[in-house]
CSV table of C-alpha atoms in Angstrom, one decimal:
chain,number,residue,atom,x,y,z
A,901,MET,CA,18.7,-7.4,9.9
A,902,GLN,CA,17.9,-3.7,10.1
A,903,VAL,CA,15.1,-2.6,7.8
A,904,LEU,CA,14.4,1.1,6.9
A,905,VAL,CA,10.7,1.6,6.4
A,906,THR,CA,9.9,4.9,4.7
A,907,GLY,CA,6.3,6.0,5.3
A,908,GLY,CA,6.1,3.5,8.1
A,909,ALA,CA,3.6,5.5,10.1
A,910,GLY,CA,1.0,5.2,7.4
A,911,TYR,CA,-1.8,2.7,6.9
A,912,ILE,CA,0.1,-0.1,5.1
A,913,GLY,CA,3.4,0.8,6.7
A,914,SER,CA,2.2,0.6,10.3
A,915,HIS,CA,0.6,-2.9,9.7
A,916,THR,CA,3.8,-4.0,8.0
A,917,LEU,CA,5.8,-2.8,11.1
A,918,VAL,CA,3.7,-5.2,13.3
A,919,CYS,CA,4.7,-8.1,11.1
A,920,LEU,CA,8.3,-7.1,10.8
A,921,LEU,CA,8.7,-6.7,14.6
A,922,ASP,CA,6.8,-9.9,15.4
A,923,GLN,CA,9.3,-11.7,13.1
A,924,GLY,CA,12.3,-10.2,14.9
A,925,TYR,CA,13.4,-7.6,12.4
A,926,GLU,CA,14.9,-4.3,13.7
A,927,VAL,CA,13.1,-1.4,12.1
A,928,VAL,CA,13.9,2.3,11.5
A,929,VAL,CA,10.9,4.4,10.4
A,930,TYR,CA,11.3,7.5,8.3
A,931,ASP,CA,8.1,9.5,7.8
A,932,ASN,CA,7.2,13.2,7.4
A,933,LEU,CA,3.8,12.5,9.1
A,934,ILE,CA,2.0,14.6,6.4
A,935,ASN,CA,-0.5,11.7,5.8
A,936,ALA,CA,0.2,9.7,9.0
A,937,SER,CA,0.3,9.9,12.7
A,938,ALA,CA,3.0,9.3,15.3
A,939,GLU,CA,0.3,7.7,17.4
A,940,ALA,CA,0.2,4.8,15.0
A,941,LEU,CA,3.8,4.1,15.9
A,942,SER,CA,3.1,4.3,19.6
A,943,ARG,CA,0.3,1.7,19.1
A,944,VAL,CA,2.5,-0.6,17.1
A,945,GLU,CA,5.0,-0.5,20.0
A,946,LYS,CA,2.3,-1.5,22.4
A,947,LEU,CA,1.0,-4.2,20.2
A,948,THR,CA,4.5,-5.8,19.7
A,949,GLY,CA,6.3,-4.8,22.9
A,950,LYS,CA,9.1,-3.5,20.7
A,951,THR,CA,10.7,-0.1,20.4
A,952,ILE,CA,10.7,1.7,17.1
A,953,ASP,CA,13.6,3.9,16.0
A,954,PHE,CA,11.7,6.9,14.4
A,955,VAL,CA,13.1,9.7,12.4
A,956,GLN,CA,10.8,12.4,11.1
A,957,GLY,CA,11.9,13.5,7.7
A,958,ASP,CA,10.9,13.8,4.0
A,959,VAL,CA,12.3,11.5,1.3
A,960,ARG,CA,13.1,14.5,-0.8
A,961,ASP,CA,15.5,15.8,1.9
A,962,THR,CA,18.8,14.4,0.7
A,963,ASP,CA,20.8,15.7,3.7
A,964,SER,CA,18.5,14.0,6.2
A,965,LEU,CA,18.6,10.8,4.2
A,966,ASP,CA,22.4,10.8,4.0
A,967,ASP,CA,22.6,11.4,7.8
A,968,LEU,CA,20.1,8.5,8.3
A,969,PHE,CA,22.2,6.0,6.4
A,970,ALA,CA,25.4,7.3,8.0
A,971,THR,CA,24.2,6.7,11.5
A,972,ARG,CA,22.4,3.3,11.1
A,973,SER,CA,23.5,-0.1,9.7
A,974,ILE,CA,20.6,-0.5,7.3
A,975,ASP,CA,20.5,-3.7,5.3
A,976,MET,CA,17.1,-3.4,3.5
A,977,VAL,CA,14.7,-0.6,2.5
A,978,ILE,CA,10.9,-0.9,2.2
A,979,HIS,CA,9.7,2.2,0.4
A,980,PHE,CA,6.1,3.2,1.2
A,981,ALA,CA,6.5,7.0,1.4
A,982,ALA,CA,4.2,8.5,-1.3
A,983,LEU,CA,1.0,10.3,-2.0
A,984,LYS,CA,-1.6,7.7,-2.9
A,985,ALA,CA,-5.0,9.1,-4.2
A,986,VAL,CA,-5.7,8.5,-7.9
A,987,GLY,CA,-8.3,11.3,-8.2
A,988,GLU,CA,-6.2,13.8,-6.3
A,989,SER,CA,-3.2,13.1,-8.5
A,990,ALA,CA,-5.2,14.3,-11.5
A,991,GLN,CA,-5.8,17.6,-9.7
A,992,CYS,CA,-2.2,17.9,-8.3
A,993,PRO,CA,0.1,16.2,-10.8
A,994,LEU,CA,3.2,18.1,-10.1
A,995,GLU,CA,2.9,17.4,-6.3
A,996,TYR,CA,2.5,13.7,-7.0
A,997,TYR,CA,5.5,13.5,-9.4
A,998,GLN,CA,7.6,15.6,-6.9
A,999,ASN,CA,6.7,13.3,-4.0
A,1000,ASN,CA,6.5,9.9,-5.6
A,1001,VAL,CA,9.1,10.0,-8.4
A,1002,HIS,CA,11.6,12.6,-7.2
A,1003,GLY,CA,11.3,11.3,-3.6
A,1004,SER,CA,12.1,7.8,-4.8
A,1005,LEU,CA,15.1,9.0,-6.8
A,1006,CYS,CA,16.5,10.8,-3.7
A,1007,LEU,CA,16.1,7.6,-1.6
A,1008,LEU,CA,17.8,5.5,-4.2
A,1009,GLU,CA,20.7,8.0,-4.5
A,1010,ALA,CA,21.1,7.9,-0.7
A,1011,MET,CA,21.1,4.1,-0.8
A,1012,ALA,CA,23.7,4.1,-3.5
A,1013,LYS,CA,26.0,6.4,-1.5
A,1014,ALA,CA,25.7,4.1,1.5
A,1015,GLY,CA,26.1,0.9,-0.5
A,1016,VAL,CA,22.7,-0.5,0.4
A,1017,ASN,CA,21.4,-2.6,-2.5
A,1018,ASN,CA,18.2,-4.4,-1.1
A,1019,PHE,CA,15.0,-2.6,-1.9
A,1020,VAL,CA,11.2,-3.5,-1.7
A,1021,TYR,CA,9.0,-1.0,-3.6
A,1022,SER,CA,5.4,-0.2,-2.8
A,1023,SER,CA,4.0,-0.4,-6.3
A,1024,SER,CA,0.4,-0.7,-7.6
A,1025,ALA,CA,-1.8,-2.5,-9.9
A,1026,THR,CA,-2.2,0.8,-11.8
A,1027,VAL,CA,1.1,0.1,-13.5
A,1028,TYR,CA,-0.8,-2.3,-15.9
A,1029,GLY,CA,-2.6,0.7,-17.4
A,1030,GLU,CA,-5.9,0.6,-19.3
A,1031,ALA,CA,-4.9,-1.7,-22.2
A,1032,ASN,CA,-4.0,-4.9,-20.3
A,1033,PRO,CA,-6.9,-7.3,-19.7
A,1034,SER,CA,-7.8,-8.8,-16.3
A,1035,PRO,CA,-6.6,-10.7,-14.5
A,1036,TYR,CA,-3.3,-8.9,-14.5
A,1037,VAL,CA,-0.2,-11.0,-14.8
A,1038,GLU,CA,3.4,-9.9,-14.0
A,1039,THR,CA,4.5,-10.9,-17.5
A,1040,MET,CA,2.3,-8.1,-19.1
A,1041,ASN,CA,4.1,-5.0,-20.3
A,1042,LEU,CA,3.9,-1.9,-18.1
A,1043,GLY,CA,1.0,0.2,-19.3
A,1044,SER,CA,0.3,3.9,-19.7
A,1045,PRO,CA,-2.0,4.8,-16.7
A,1046,SER,CA,-4.2,7.8,-17.2
A,1047,SER,CA,-3.6,9.1,-13.7
A,1048,PRO,CA,-0.4,10.8,-12.5
A,1049,TYR,CA,-0.4,8.5,-9.5
A,1050,GLY,CA,-0.3,5.4,-11.8
A,1051,ALA,CA,2.2,7.0,-14.2
A,1052,GLY,CA,4.5,7.8,-11.3
A,1053,LYS,CA,4.5,4.1,-10.2
A,1054,VAL,CA,5.4,3.1,-13.8
A,1055,MET,CA,8.2,5.6,-13.8
A,1056,VAL,CA,9.7,4.3,-10.6
A,1057,GLU,CA,9.5,0.7,-11.7
A,1058,ARG,CA,11.4,1.7,-14.9
A,1059,ILE,CA,14.0,3.5,-12.8
A,1060,LEU,CA,14.5,0.4,-10.7
A,1061,LEU,CA,15.0,-1.7,-13.9
A,1062,ASP,CA,17.5,0.8,-15.3
A,1063,LYS,CA,19.3,1.0,-11.9
A,1064,ALA,CA,19.6,-2.8,-11.8
A,1065,ARG,CA,21.1,-2.9,-15.3
A,1066,ALA,CA,23.7,-0.3,-14.3
A,1067,ASN,CA,24.5,-1.8,-10.8
A,1068,PRO,CA,25.1,-5.6,-10.8
A,1069,ASN,CA,24.6,-5.7,-7.1
A,1070,PHE,CA,21.2,-4.1,-6.9
A,1071,ARG,CA,18.3,-6.4,-5.8
A,1072,ALA,CA,14.7,-5.2,-5.8
A,1073,VAL,CA,11.2,-6.5,-5.4
A,1074,SER,CA,8.3,-4.5,-6.7
A,1075,LEU,CA,5.1,-5.4,-5.0
A,1076,ARG,CA,2.1,-4.5,-7.1
A,1077,TYR,CA,-0.8,-4.0,-4.7
A,1078,PHE,CA,-4.4,-4.3,-5.5
A,1079,ASN,CA,-6.9,-2.8,-3.0
A,1080,PRO,CA,-6.0,-3.2,0.7
A,1081,ILE,CA,-8.8,-2.8,3.2
A,1082,GLY,CA,-9.4,-3.8,6.8
A,1083,ALA,CA,-7.3,-3.2,9.9
A,1084,HIS,CA,-5.3,-5.0,12.6
A,1085,PRO,CA,-7.7,-7.4,14.4
A,1086,SER,CA,-7.0,-5.6,17.7
A,1087,GLY,CA,-8.7,-2.5,16.3
A,1088,ASP,CA,-5.8,-0.4,17.6
A,1089,ILE,CA,-4.3,0.5,14.2
A,1090,GLY,CA,-6.1,1.1,10.9
A,1091,GLU,CA,-6.7,3.4,8.0
A,1092,ASP,CA,-7.1,7.0,9.1
A,1093,PRO,CA,-7.6,9.2,6.0
A,1094,THR,CA,-7.2,13.0,6.2
A,1095,GLY,CA,-10.4,14.8,5.2
A,1096,ILE,CA,-12.8,13.1,2.9
A,1097,PRO,CA,-11.7,9.5,2.3
A,1098,ASN,CA,-10.4,8.6,-1.1
A,1099,ASN,CA,-10.8,4.9,-0.6
A,1100,LEU,CA,-14.1,3.0,-0.4
A,1101,LEU,CA,-14.1,1.1,2.9
A,1102,PRO,CA,-13.0,4.1,5.1
A,1103,PHE,CA,-15.8,6.1,3.6
A,1104,ILE,CA,-18.3,3.3,4.4
A,1105,THR,CA,-17.1,3.0,8.0
A,1106,GLN,CA,-17.3,6.8,8.5
A,1107,VAL,CA,-20.9,6.7,7.3
A,1108,ALA,CA,-21.5,3.8,9.7
A,1109,VAL,CA,-20.0,5.6,12.7
A,1110,GLY,CA,-22.0,8.8,11.9
A,1111,LYS,CA,-19.2,11.0,10.6
A,1112,ARG,CA,-20.7,11.2,7.1
A,1113,ASP,CA,-24.3,11.2,5.9
A,1114,LYS,CA,-23.9,8.9,2.9
A,1115,LEU,CA,-21.5,7.2,0.7
A,1116,SER,CA,-20.8,8.5,-2.8
A,1117,VAL,CA,-20.5,5.6,-5.3
A,1118,PHE,CA,-18.6,6.9,-8.3
A,1119,GLY,CA,-20.3,5.5,-11.4
A,1120,GLY,CA,-23.2,3.1,-11.8
A,1121,GLU,CA,-23.1,2.4,-15.5
A,1122,TYR,CA,-19.8,0.5,-16.0
A,1123,SER,CA,-19.8,-2.7,-18.0
A,1124,THR,CA,-19.8,-4.8,-14.8
A,1125,SER,CA,-22.4,-7.1,-13.2
A,1126,ASP,CA,-24.1,-4.3,-11.3
A,1127,GLY,CA,-22.7,-1.2,-13.0
A,1128,THR,CA,-20.2,-0.3,-10.3
A,1129,CYS,CA,-16.4,-0.6,-10.3
A,1130,VAL,CA,-14.9,-4.0,-9.6
A,1131,ARG,CA,-11.6,-4.4,-7.7
A,1132,ASP,CA,-9.5,-7.0,-6.0
A,1133,TYR,CA,-9.8,-6.3,-2.2
A,1134,LEU,CA,-7.3,-7.9,0.2
A,1135,HIS,CA,-6.8,-7.6,3.9
A,1136,VAL,CA,-4.1,-5.2,4.9
A,1137,MET,CA,-2.6,-7.8,7.2
A,1138,ASP,CA,-2.2,-10.2,4.2
A,1139,LEU,CA,-0.6,-7.3,2.3
A,1140,ALA,CA,1.7,-6.6,5.3
A,1141,GLU,CA,2.8,-10.2,5.4
A,1142,GLY,CA,3.6,-10.0,1.7
A,1143,HIS,CA,6.4,-7.5,2.6
A,1144,VAL,CA,7.9,-9.9,5.1
A,1145,ALA,CA,7.7,-12.7,2.4
A,1146,ALA,CA,9.5,-10.4,0.0
A,1147,ILE,CA,12.3,-9.7,2.5
A,1148,ASP,CA,12.5,-13.4,3.3
A,1149,TRP,CA,12.7,-14.3,-0.3
A,1150,LEU,CA,15.5,-11.9,-1.0
A,1151,ALA,CA,17.4,-13.2,2.1
A,1152,THR,CA,17.2,-16.8,0.7
A,1153,GLN,CA,18.2,-15.8,-2.8
A,1154,PRO,CA,21.8,-14.5,-2.3
A,1155,SER,CA,22.6,-14.9,-6.0
A,1156,PHE,CA,19.6,-13.0,-7.2
A,1157,ARG,CA,20.3,-9.7,-8.9
A,1158,GLY,CA,17.8,-7.4,-10.7
A,1159,VAL,CA,14.1,-6.6,-10.1
A,1160,GLU,CA,11.3,-9.0,-9.6
A,1161,ALA,CA,7.6,-8.0,-9.6
A,1162,PHE,CA,4.8,-9.7,-7.7
A,1163,ASN,CA,1.1,-9.1,-7.6
A,1164,LEU,CA,-0.4,-9.0,-4.2
A,1165,GLY,CA,-4.1,-9.7,-4.4
A,1166,THR,CA,-6.8,-12.4,-3.9
A,1167,GLY,CA,-7.5,-13.1,-7.5
A,1168,ASN,CA,-11.2,-12.2,-7.0
A,1169,GLY,CA,-13.0,-9.1,-8.3
A,1170,ILE,CA,-15.7,-7.6,-6.1
A,1171,SER,CA,-17.9,-4.7,-7.0
A,1172,VAL,CA,-18.6,-1.6,-4.9
A,1173,LEU,CA,-22.2,-2.6,-4.3
A,1174,GLU,CA,-21.0,-6.1,-3.2
A,1175,ILE,CA,-18.6,-4.4,-0.7
A,1176,ILE,CA,-21.5,-2.4,0.7
A,1177,ALA,CA,-23.6,-5.5,1.0
A,1178,SER,CA,-20.8,-7.4,2.7
A,1179,PHE,CA,-20.2,-4.7,5.2
A,1180,GLU,CA,-23.9,-4.6,6.0
A,1181,ALA,CA,-24.0,-8.4,6.4
A,1182,ALA,CA,-21.0,-8.5,8.7
A,1183,THR,CA,-22.1,-5.6,10.9
A,1184,THR,CA,-25.9,-5.6,10.6
A,1185,LEU,CA,-25.6,-1.8,9.9
A,1186,LYS,CA,-27.2,-0.1,6.9
A,1187,ILE,CA,-25.2,2.2,4.7
A,1188,ALA,CA,-26.9,5.1,2.9
A,1189,TYR,CA,-25.3,5.7,-0.5
A,1190,GLN,CA,-25.9,7.6,-3.8
A,1191,ILE,CA,-24.5,6.9,-7.2
A,1192,VAL,CA,-22.6,10.0,-8.6
A,1193,GLU,CA,-20.5,10.7,-11.7
A,1194,PRO,CA,-17.5,8.5,-12.3
A,1195,ARG,CA,-14.1,9.7,-11.2
A,1196,ALA,CA,-11.4,10.6,-13.7
A,1197,GLY,CA,-8.8,7.8,-14.0
A,1198,ASP,CA,-11.0,5.0,-12.6
A,1199,LEU,CA,-11.1,1.7,-14.6
A,1200,PRO,CA,-14.3,-0.4,-14.7
A,1201,ALA,CA,-12.7,-3.6,-13.4
A,1202,PHE,CA,-9.4,-5.3,-12.6
A,1203,TRP,CA,-8.1,-8.0,-10.4
A,1204,ALA,CA,-4.9,-10.0,-9.9
A,1205,ASN,CA,-3.4,-13.2,-10.9
A,1206,ALA,CA,-1.4,-13.9,-7.7
A,1207,GLU,CA,0.0,-17.3,-8.6
A,1208,LYS,CA,3.6,-16.0,-8.9
A,1209,ALA,CA,3.6,-14.7,-5.3
A,1210,SER,CA,2.3,-18.1,-4.2
A,1211,ASN,CA,4.7,-20.2,-6.2
A,1212,VAL,CA,7.8,-18.1,-5.7
A,1213,MET,CA,7.5,-16.3,-2.3
A,1214,ASN,CA,5.0,-18.8,-0.7
A,1215,TRP,CA,2.6,-15.9,0.0
A,1216,ARG,CA,-1.1,-15.9,-0.5
A,1217,ALA,CA,-4.0,-13.9,0.8
A,1218,LYS,CA,-5.7,-15.9,3.6
A,1219,ARG,CA,-8.2,-13.6,5.3
A,1220,SER,CA,-11.9,-13.6,4.2
A,1221,LEU,CA,-14.0,-10.7,3.0
A,1222,ASP,CA,-16.0,-11.0,6.3
A,1223,GLU,CA,-12.7,-10.6,8.3
A,1224,MET,CA,-11.9,-7.5,6.2
A,1225,MET,CA,-15.3,-5.9,7.1
A,1226,GLU,CA,-15.3,-6.9,10.7
A,1227,ASP,CA,-11.7,-5.7,11.3
A,1228,ALA,CA,-12.4,-2.4,9.5
A,1229,TRP,CA,-15.5,-1.8,11.6
A,1230,ARG,CA,-13.7,-2.8,14.9
A,1231,TRP,CA,-11.0,-0.1,14.1
A,1232,GLN,CA,-13.5,2.6,13.2
A,1233,SER,CA,-16.0,1.9,16.0
A,1234,LYS,CA,-13.1,1.8,18.6
A,1235,ASN,CA,-11.6,5.0,17.1
A,1236,PRO,CA,-14.4,7.1,15.6
A,1237,ASN,CA,-12.0,10.0,15.1
A,1238,GLY,CA,-9.1,7.9,14.0
A,1239,TYR,CA,-5.8,8.6,15.8
A,1240,SER,CA,-7.0,12.1,16.9
């Protein structure tokens, strides 16, 4: 089976490539490298001993997409390509809708022209919005997220549902991620944010390696156990394996049509201060931090009910919080400047 992976040079995409290649899938990577590095693909090739067919391009470039599908025998698409920072999306909403929503539409149109009907979508826990209580369950209605990032994820999920109603052959899995952290245990690939990190653990590791003076903790007076935000953190390799599980599930369900959503999380909520303490315990390093004003669009607490993924796809998060910390630090200490 040949799998097209858009955004495959990014953080989650590169780790998913390792799992796909290790399982014998052929992959084609399509990435504009705006928030990614070709070096990540080179390292994936070294880790797996496999060659990656890489095409540099943007998902909004319809001519490039048409050529891609015309020159490859693609059976399945995993769609990662998107901008991903909640806070940044509030400052640049049009850019986020253009990349994340319009880009997805262009990809789906190219798939339709080529007769490709198998799709795995990189969605997000933000689709549950602010009204749904935790733990989030897939049977809950899609919410109204306050951030353009979250709103765009909801829009694409609704587009998938409408497409499935109109096309009886369309088959899609929407994977609703919680908070992936960590890195490949080799330390050769990991999260390499551009500029100031938007996510918690890369900021912590950059403080630990001396790139930044201190961590900014956004908000200290939330209605949580210690006043800081609570999230469901899972190892990026567990998340990567979730994509292989989704492909395998689709392959073993030939009669399935429509869209099925799955939460990918551990089912445990962990606060920002608990993450800091866990990193310090796992590495014996001290992290300087200061509590600052909350960010727009951040919710106090949410975590997953991941029973459906376990029961239906036979997927569950297996790696411990200590492994997440150790692997993240191995990546950062081995690559203090990321892929540069």
